[in-house]
Coordinates of C-alpha atoms and ligand atoms in Angstrom, one line a residue:
X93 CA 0.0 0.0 0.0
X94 CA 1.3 3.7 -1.1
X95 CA -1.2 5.8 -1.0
X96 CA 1.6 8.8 -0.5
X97 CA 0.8 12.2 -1.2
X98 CA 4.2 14.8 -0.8
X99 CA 2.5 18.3 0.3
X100 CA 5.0 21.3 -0.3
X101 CA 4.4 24.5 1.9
X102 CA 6.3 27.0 3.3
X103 CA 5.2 26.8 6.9
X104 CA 3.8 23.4 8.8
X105 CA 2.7 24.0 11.9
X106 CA 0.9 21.1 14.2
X107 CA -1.9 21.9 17.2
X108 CA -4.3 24.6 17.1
X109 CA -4.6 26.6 20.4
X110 CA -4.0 30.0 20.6
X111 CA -0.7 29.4 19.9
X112 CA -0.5 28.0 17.1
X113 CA -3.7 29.9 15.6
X114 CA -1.8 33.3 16.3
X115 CA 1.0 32.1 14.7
X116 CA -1.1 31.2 11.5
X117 CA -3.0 34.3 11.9
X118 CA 0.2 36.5 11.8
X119 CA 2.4 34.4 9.6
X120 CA -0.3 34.8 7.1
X121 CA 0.3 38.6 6.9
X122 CA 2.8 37.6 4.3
X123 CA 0.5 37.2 1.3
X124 CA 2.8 35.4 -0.8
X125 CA 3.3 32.6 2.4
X126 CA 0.8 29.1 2.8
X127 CA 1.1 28.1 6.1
X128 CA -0.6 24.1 7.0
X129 CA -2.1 24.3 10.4
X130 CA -3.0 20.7 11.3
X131 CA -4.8 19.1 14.0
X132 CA -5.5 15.3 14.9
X133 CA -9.1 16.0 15.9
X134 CA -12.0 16.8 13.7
X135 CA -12.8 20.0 15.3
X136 CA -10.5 22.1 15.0
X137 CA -11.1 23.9 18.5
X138 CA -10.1 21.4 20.2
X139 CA -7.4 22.5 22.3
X140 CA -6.1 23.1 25.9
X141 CA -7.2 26.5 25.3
X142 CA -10.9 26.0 24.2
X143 CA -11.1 24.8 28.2
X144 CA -9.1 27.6 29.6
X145 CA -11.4 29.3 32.1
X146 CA -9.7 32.1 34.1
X147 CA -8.3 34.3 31.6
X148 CA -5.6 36.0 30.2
X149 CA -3.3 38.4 32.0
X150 CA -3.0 41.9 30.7
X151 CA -2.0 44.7 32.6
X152 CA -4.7 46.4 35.3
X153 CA -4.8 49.4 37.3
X154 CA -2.0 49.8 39.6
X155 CA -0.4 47.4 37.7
X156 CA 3.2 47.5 35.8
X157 CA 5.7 45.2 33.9
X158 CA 7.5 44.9 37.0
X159 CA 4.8 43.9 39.4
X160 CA 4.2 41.0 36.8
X161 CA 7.3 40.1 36.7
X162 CA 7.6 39.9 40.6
X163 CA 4.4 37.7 40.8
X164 CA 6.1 35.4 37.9
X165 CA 9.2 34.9 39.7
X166 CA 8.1 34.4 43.0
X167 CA 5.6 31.7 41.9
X168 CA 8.4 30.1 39.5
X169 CA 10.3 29.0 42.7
X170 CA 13.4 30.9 42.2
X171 CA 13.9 29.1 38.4
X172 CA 12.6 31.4 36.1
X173 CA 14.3 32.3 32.8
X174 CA 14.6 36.2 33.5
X175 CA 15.0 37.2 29.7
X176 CA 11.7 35.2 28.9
X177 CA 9.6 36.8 31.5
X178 CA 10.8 40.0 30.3
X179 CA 9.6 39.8 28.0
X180 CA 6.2 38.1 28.6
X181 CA 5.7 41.0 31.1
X182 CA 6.8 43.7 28.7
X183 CA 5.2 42.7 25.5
X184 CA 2.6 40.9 26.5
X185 CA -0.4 43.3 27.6
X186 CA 0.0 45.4 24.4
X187 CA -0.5 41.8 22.2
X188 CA -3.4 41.1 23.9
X189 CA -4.7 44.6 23.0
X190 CA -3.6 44.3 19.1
X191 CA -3.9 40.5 19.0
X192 CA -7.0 39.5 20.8
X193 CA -9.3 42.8 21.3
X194 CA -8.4 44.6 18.1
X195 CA -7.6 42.2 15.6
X196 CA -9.6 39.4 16.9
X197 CA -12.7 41.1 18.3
X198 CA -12.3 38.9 21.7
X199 CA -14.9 40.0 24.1
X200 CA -13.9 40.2 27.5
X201 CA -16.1 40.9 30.2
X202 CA -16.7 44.1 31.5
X203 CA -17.5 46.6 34.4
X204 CA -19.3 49.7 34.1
X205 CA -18.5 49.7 30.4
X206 CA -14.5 49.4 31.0
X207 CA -12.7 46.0 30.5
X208 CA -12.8 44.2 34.4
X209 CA -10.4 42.8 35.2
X210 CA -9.7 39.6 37.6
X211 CA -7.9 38.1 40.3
X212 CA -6.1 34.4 40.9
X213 CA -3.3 32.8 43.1
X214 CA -0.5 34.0 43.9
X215 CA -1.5 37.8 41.8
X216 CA -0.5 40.8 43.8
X217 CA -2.9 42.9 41.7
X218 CA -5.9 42.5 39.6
X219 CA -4.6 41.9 36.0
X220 CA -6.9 39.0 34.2
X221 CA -9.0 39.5 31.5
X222 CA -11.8 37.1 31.2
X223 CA -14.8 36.2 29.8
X224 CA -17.1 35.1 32.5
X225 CA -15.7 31.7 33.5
X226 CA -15.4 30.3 29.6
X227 CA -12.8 32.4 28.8
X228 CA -10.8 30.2 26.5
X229 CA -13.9 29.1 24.7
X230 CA -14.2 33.0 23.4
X231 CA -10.3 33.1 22.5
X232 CA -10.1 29.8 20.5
X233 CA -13.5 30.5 18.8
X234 CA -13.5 33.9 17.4
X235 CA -9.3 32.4 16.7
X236 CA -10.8 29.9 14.6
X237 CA -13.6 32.3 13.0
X238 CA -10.7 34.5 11.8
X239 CA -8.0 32.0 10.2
X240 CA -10.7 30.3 8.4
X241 CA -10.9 33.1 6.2
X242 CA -7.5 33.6 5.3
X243 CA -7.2 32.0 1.6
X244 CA -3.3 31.6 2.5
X245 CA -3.8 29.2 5.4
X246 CA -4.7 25.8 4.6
X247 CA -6.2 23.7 7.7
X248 CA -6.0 19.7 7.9
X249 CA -8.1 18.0 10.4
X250 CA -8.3 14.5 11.0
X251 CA -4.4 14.3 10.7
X252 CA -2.2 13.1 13.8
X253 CA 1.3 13.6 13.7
X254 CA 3.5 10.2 13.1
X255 CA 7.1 11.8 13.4
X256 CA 9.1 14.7 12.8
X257 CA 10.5 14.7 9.2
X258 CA 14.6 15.3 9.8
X259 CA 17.9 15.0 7.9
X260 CA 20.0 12.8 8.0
X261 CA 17.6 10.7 9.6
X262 CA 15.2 10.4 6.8
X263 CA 17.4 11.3 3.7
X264 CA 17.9 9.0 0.8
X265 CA 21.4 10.1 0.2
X266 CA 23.6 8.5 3.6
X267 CA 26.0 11.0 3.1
X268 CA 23.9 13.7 4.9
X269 CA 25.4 12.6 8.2
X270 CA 28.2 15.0 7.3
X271 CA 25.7 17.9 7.4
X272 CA 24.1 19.7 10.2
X273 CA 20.7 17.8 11.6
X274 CA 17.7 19.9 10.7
X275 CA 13.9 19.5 10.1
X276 CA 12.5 19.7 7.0
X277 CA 8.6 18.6 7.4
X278 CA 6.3 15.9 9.3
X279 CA 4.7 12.7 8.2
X280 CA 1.0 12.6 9.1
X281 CA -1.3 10.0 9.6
X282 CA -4.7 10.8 7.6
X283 CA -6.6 9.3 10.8
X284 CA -9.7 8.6 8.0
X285 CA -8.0 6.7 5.4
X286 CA -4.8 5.6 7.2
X287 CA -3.0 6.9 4.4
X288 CA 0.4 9.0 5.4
X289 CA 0.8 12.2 4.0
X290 CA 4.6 13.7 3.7
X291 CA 4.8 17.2 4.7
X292 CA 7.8 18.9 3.4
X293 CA 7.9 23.0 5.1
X294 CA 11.0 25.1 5.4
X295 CA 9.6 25.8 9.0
X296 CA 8.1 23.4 11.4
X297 CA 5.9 24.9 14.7
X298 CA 5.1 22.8 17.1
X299 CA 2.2 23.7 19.1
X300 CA 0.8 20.6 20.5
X301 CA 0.0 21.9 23.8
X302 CA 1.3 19.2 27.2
X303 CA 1.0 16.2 28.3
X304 CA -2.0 16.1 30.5
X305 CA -3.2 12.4 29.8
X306 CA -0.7 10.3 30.6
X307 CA -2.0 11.0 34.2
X308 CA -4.9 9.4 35.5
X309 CA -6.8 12.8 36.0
X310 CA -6.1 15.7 34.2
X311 CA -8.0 19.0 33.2
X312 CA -6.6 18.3 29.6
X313 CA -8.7 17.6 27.2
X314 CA -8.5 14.0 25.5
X315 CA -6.3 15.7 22.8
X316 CA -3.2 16.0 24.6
X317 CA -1.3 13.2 24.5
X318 CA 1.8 14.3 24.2
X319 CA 2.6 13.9 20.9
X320 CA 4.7 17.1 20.4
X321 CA 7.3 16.3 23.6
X322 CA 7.5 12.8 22.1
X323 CA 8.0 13.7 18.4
X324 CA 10.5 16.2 19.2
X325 CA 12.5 13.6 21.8
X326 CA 12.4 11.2 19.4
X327 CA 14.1 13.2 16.8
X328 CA 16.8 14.4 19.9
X329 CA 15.6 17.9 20.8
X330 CA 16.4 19.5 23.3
X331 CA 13.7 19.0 26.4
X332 CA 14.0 20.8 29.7
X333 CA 12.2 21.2 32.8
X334 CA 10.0 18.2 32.2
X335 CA 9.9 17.3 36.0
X336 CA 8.1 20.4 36.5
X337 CA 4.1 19.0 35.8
X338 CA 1.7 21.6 37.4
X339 CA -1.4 20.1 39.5
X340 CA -4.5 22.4 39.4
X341 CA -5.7 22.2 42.8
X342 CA -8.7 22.4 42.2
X343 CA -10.9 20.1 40.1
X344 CA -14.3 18.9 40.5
X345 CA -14.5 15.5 42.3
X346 CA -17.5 13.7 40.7
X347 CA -18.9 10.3 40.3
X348 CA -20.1 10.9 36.9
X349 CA -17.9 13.9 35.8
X350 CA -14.3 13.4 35.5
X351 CA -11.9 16.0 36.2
X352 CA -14.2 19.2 35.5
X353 CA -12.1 22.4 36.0
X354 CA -13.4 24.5 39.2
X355 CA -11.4 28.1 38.0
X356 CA -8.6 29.6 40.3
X357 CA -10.9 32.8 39.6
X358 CA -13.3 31.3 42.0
X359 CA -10.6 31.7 44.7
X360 CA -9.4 35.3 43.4
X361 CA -13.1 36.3 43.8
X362 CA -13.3 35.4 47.6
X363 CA -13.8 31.6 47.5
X364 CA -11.8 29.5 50.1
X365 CA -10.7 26.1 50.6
X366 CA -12.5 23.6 53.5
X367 CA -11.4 20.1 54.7
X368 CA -14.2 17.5 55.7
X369 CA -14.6 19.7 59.3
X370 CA -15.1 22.5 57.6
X371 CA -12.0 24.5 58.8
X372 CA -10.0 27.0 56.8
X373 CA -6.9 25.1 56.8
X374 CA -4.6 26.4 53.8
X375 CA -3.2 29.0 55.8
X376 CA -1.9 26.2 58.1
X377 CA 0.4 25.1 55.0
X378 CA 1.5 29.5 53.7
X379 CA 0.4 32.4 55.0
X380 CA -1.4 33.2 51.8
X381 CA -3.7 30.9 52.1
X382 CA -6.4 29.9 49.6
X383 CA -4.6 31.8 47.2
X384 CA -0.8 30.6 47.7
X385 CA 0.6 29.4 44.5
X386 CA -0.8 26.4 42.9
X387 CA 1.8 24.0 44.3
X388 CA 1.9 24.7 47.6
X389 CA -2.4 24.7 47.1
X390 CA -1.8 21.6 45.8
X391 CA 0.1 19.8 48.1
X392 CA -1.9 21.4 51.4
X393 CA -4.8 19.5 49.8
X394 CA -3.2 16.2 49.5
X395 CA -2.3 16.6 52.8
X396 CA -5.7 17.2 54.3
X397 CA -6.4 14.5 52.6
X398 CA -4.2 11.9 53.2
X399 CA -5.0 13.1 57.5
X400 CA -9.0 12.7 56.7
X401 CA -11.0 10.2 55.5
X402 CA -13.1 11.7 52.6
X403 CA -10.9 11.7 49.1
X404 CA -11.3 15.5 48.4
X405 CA -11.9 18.5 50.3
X406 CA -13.9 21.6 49.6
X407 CA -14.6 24.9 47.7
X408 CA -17.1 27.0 49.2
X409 CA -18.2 30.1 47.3
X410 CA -22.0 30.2 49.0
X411 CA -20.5 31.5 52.5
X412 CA -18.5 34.5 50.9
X413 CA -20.9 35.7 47.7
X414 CA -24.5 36.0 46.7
X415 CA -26.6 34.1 44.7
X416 CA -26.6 36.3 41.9
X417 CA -22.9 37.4 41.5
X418 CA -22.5 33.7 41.8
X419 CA -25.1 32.5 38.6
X420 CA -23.6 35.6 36.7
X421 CA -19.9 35.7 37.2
X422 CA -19.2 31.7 36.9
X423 CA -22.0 30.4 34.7
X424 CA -20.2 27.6 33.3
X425 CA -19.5 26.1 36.9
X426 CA -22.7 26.9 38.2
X427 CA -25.0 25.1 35.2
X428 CA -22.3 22.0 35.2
X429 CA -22.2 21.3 38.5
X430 CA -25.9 21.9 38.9
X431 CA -26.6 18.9 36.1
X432 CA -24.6 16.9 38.6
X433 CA -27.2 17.8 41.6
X434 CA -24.8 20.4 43.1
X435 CA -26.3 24.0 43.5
X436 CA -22.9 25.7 44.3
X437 CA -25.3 28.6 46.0
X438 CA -25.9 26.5 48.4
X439 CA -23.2 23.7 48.5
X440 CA -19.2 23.5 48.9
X441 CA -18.5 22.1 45.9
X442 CA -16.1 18.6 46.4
X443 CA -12.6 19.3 45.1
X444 CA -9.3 17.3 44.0
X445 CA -6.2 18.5 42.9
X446 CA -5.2 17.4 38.9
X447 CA -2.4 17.9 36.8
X448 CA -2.9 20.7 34.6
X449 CA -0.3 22.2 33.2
X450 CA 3.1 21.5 31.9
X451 CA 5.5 23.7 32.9
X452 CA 8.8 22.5 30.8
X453 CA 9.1 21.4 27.5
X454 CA 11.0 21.9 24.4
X455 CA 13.6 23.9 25.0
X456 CA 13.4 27.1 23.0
X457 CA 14.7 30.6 22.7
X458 CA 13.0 34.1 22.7
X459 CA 12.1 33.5 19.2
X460 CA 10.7 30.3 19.9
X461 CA 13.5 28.3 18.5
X462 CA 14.5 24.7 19.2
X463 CA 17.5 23.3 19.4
X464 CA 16.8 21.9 15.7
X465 CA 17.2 23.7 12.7
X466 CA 14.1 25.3 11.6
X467 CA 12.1 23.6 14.1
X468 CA 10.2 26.2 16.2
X469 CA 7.8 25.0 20.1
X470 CA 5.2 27.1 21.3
X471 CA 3.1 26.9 23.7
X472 CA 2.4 24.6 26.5
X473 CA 4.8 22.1 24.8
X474 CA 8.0 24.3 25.0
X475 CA 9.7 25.2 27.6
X476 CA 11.0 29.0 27.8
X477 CA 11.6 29.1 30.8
X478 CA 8.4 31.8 31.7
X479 CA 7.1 29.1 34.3
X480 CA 10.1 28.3 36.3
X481 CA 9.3 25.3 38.4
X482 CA 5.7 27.0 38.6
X483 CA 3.3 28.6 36.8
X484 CA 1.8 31.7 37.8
X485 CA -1.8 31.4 37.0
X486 CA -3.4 32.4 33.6
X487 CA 0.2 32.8 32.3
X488 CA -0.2 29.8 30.0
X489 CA -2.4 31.6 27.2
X490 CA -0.2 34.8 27.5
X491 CA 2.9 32.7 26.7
X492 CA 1.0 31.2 23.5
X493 CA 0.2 34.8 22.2
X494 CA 3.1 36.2 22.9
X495 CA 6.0 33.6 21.5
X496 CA 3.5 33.0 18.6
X497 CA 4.0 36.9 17.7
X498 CA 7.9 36.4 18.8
X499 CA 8.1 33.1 16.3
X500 CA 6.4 34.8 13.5
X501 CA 8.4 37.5 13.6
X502 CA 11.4 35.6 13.3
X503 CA 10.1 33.9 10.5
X504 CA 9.0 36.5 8.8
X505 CA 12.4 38.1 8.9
X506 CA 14.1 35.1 7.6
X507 CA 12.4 33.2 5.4
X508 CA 13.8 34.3 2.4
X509 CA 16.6 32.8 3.3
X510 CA 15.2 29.0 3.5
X511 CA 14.5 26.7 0.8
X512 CA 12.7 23.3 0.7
X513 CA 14.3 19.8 0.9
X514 CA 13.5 18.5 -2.5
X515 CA 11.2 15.8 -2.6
X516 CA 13.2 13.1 -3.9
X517 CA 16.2 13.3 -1.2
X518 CA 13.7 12.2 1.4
X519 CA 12.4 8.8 1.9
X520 CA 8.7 8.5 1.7
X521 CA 6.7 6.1 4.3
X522 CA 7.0 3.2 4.7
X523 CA 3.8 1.1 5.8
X524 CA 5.3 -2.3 7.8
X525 CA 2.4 -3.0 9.9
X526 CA -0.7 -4.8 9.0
X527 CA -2.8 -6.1 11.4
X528 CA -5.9 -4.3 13.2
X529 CA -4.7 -2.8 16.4
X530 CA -7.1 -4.7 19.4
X531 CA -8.6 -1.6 21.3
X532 CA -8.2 -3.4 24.8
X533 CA -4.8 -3.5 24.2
X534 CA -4.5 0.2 24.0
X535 CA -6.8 0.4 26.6
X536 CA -4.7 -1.4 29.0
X537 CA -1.4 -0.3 27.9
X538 CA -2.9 3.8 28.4
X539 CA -4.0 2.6 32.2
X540 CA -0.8 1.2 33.3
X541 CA 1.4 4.3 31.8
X542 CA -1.5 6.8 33.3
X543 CA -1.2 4.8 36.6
X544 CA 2.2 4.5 37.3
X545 CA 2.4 8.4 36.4
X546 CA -0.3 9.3 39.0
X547 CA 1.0 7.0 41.2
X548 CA 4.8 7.2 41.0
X549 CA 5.3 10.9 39.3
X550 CA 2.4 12.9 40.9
X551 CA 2.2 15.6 43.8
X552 CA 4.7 13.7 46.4
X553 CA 7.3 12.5 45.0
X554 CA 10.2 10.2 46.3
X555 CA 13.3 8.4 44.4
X556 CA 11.8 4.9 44.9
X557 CA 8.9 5.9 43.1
X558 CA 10.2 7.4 40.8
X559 CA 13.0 4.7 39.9
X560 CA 9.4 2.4 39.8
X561 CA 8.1 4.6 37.4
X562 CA 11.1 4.6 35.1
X563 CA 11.2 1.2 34.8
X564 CA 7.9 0.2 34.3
X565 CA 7.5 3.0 31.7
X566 CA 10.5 1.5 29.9
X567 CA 9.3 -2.0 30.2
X568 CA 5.9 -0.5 28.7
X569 CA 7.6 1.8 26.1
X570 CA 9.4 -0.9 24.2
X571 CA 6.3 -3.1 24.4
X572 CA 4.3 -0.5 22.5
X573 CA 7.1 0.7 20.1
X574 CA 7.0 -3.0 18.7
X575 CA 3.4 -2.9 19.2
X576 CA 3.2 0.4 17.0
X577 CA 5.2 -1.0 14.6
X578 CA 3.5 -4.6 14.0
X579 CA -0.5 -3.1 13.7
X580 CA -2.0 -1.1 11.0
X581 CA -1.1 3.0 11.7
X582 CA -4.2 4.6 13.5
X583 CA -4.7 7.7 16.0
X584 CA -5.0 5.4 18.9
X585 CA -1.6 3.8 18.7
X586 CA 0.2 6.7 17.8
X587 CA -1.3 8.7 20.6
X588 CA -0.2 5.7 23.2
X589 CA 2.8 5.8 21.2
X590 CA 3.0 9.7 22.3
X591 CA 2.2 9.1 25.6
X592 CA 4.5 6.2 26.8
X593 CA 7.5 8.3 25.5
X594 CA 6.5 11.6 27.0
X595 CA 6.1 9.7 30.1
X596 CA 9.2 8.7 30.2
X597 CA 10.9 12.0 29.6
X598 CA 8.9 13.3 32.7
X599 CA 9.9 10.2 34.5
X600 CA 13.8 10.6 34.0
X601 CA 13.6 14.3 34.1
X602 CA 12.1 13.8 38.0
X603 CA 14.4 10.6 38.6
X604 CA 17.4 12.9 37.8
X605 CA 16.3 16.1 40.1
X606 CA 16.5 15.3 43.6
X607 CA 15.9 18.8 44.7
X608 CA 12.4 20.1 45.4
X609 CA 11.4 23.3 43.5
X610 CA 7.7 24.6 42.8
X611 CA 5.9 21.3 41.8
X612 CA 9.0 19.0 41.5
X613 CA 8.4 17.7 45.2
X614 CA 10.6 14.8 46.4
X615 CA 10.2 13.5 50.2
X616 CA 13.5 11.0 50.0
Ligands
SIN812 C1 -8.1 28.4 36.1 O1 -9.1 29.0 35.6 O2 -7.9 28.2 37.3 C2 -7.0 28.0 35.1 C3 -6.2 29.1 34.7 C4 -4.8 28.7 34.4 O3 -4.5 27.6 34.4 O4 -4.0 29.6 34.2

């Protein structure tokens, strides 16, 4: 079977969140540019960001580049790349003014006519623009609305992302080991017909978002697998600060709703944490209390916890706000967890800590640049070193918009100066497996590596279980590679494929760090 179809374009880039939508969106200001944006799912909105629901920082009264940069820093743990949140903190508030409000029409709430602006952990001043509580769901959608009519940017769905396309690696000619290593495309799996497609690009963007489910609960949406870390290890990028895997500490615990995002906003607006007696105990574990940064949230949880007997502890909004600012400012919340019989007006609503957010990555510069030639991260699956070993909340979308402008640029600038890898000095696909892949299988194999990550790599850490986790997770990687390789290609496998091996970088990344930073926490 081949079925191969070689597409040419100038720019490929993978994952469609607001990173990789702005870069689209500004990468087509070059009219004589086609950029690919590709994503494995059939709607195209689906993204970390279409689920985002606090906001985006900006700048708000009292509020400077400085103050920003304070709240960044301290939250980061004393890891933060200072250049990066630079300049996050200096360009990004004027982005999300051209970007978002002007170019984009986003609508964020208001106040008296005048854009309101929000609070969340670990914020010294009111500085988040949002949309109610579905503030991500405005962002990617009007996004989406926009790129959609630009003639010059061509969007696949349906397409999952097999490997990176790289020389030597995947030229005809052997004597392009003597050359530099660089990437010149991606092979995509057309997840309808199982047919590969080639992609040759003089620029590659990765924007994949993190690695959410290879945990047993995550916020993430199904999409993120982790295909991005794991294309880009495979090839040998760079990766740093993968240890660093941010639990949200505050997700809804259900019977019949997994993982359900309960906002940090809720907090900034007055909310505050309960255990099972009812006691205020987060300022037992930091003076800040409720609103501490997420790890240290986190972790006071799981320690109520582990002392109590229930397996969550609680959020109660009803003691410290009305009804109506309640119903108005966090409809999302209200109407979900009402379905699930809990009127949040009246109730403390049952909460879990779940990883969230990924705060290393790919290791890129201010540009957005790997550590492979033409290969560019943004996004939740690069690292820039923003985050630290912590990130400051509602930080993630704000690092999206503003290396997507920073990558563009780049590109922009230097394009001219690229050329594409002709078509005949790379191999084309080659199909080896045949048989149907068996669905419990996958099943199976996606329980144990989600397990021994929640288990082994999640809010407590120690060596022993972390040595555990390595081992099993290479036991289980090589098991899938040859599974991969002896089934017929489909999303499923490659997306267990993903997730084994970014699993595993987070694994060895924690094995390797025995120091405790922000949410790297090791006991022995
Ligand atoms: C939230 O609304 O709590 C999530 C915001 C974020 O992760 O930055």
């Amino acid at each position: 079977m081949n079925n191969q179809k070689i597409l040419k374009k100038d720019i490929l880039i993978i994952g469609t969140g607001i990173a990789g939508c702005v870069a689209a969106l500004k990468l087509s200001e070059m009219k004589s540019v086609n950029v690919l944006l590709v994503t494995k799912d059939a709607d195209i909105t689906q993204a970390s960001t279409l689920y985002a629901q606090g906001g985006i920082i900006e700048r708000g009264p009292n509020d400077s580049a400085e103050k920003l940069k304070k709240d960044i820093l301290v939250a980061g743990d004393g890891l933060c790349n200072e250049k990066a949140v630079d300049i996050l903190a200096n360009e990004g508030p004027d982005l999300v003014q051209k970007i978002l409000i002007e170019n984009v029409r986003v609508q964020f709430s208001t106040k008296n006519g005048t854009l309101d602006y929000t609070k969340e952990a670990a914020h010294s001043k009111n500085r988040i623009l949002y949309k109610n509580d579905h503030s991500g769901q405005e962002i990617e959608t009007k996004l989406v609305e926009v790129i959609k009519k630009k003639k010059n940017i061509e969007i696949l769905t349906n397409c999952t992302l097999i490997d990176l396309l790289t020389l030597p690696h995947h030229a005809i000619d052997r004597r392009k080991v003597y050359e530099n290593q660089k990437c010149v495309g991606g092979y995509l799996l057309d997840n309808e017909t199982g047919n590969v497609k080639t992609v040759i690009a003089k620029k590659i963007i990765l924007a994949t978002g993190g690695i959410g489910q290879v945990f047993l609960r995550t916020t993430n949406p199904k999409v993120i697998t982790g295909d991005g870390l794991a294309a880009a290890s495979r090839a040998g990028v760079d990766i740093i600060n993968a240890e660093f895997v941010q639990f949200h500490p505050t997700s809804l615990f259900h019977r019949d709703l997994d993982n359900f995002l309960i906002s940090e906003s809720v907090r900034g607006e007055g909310a505050e944490l309960k255990n099972e007696k009812g006691e205020l105990f987060m300022k037992k574990y930091d003076k800040r209390g409720s609103l501490a940064p997420r790890d240290i949230v986190a972790r006071g949880i799981y320690q109520e916890i582990l002392m109590g007997r229930k397996e969550f502890v609680y959020l109660d909004l009803k003691s410290y706000m009305s009804k109506e600012y309640i119903i108005n400012r966090f409809p999302l919340i209200y109407k979900t967890c009402l379905d699930l019989g809990i009127d949040i007006t009246k109730e403390m609503i049952p909460v879990v800590p779940t990883v969230h957010y990924h705060c290393g990555g790919i290791k890129v510069d201010e540009f957005g640049k790997s550590s492979l030639e033409n290969l560019y991260a943004l996004g939740e699956v690069s690292c820039t070193g923003v985050h630290g070993a912590n990130r400051l909340a509602s930080n993630s979308l704000l690092e999206g918009l503003v290396w997507a402008n920073q990558a563009a640029e780049d590109i922009k600038a230097n394009l001219s100066n690229s050329n594409l890898v002709a078509e005949e000095d790379v191999k084309s696909w080659e199909y080896i497996g045949e048989k149907i892949a068996d669905l419990a299988l996958i099943k199976q194999d996606w329980m144990s590596v989600k397990s021994v990550m929640w288990n082994y790599v999640g809010i407590v850490r120690s060596q022993e279980r972390l040595e555990r986790a390595v081992l099993d997770l290479n036991y289980l990687k090589h098991r899938i590679e040859k599974f991969y390789r002896d089934v017929r290609l489909n999303k499923d496998i490659l997306e267990l494929r993903s997730g084994v091996q970014s699993a595993l970088v987070v694994a060895e990344a924690a094995k390797k760090n025995r120091e405790s930073s922000g949410c790297h926490y090791i006991i022995n």
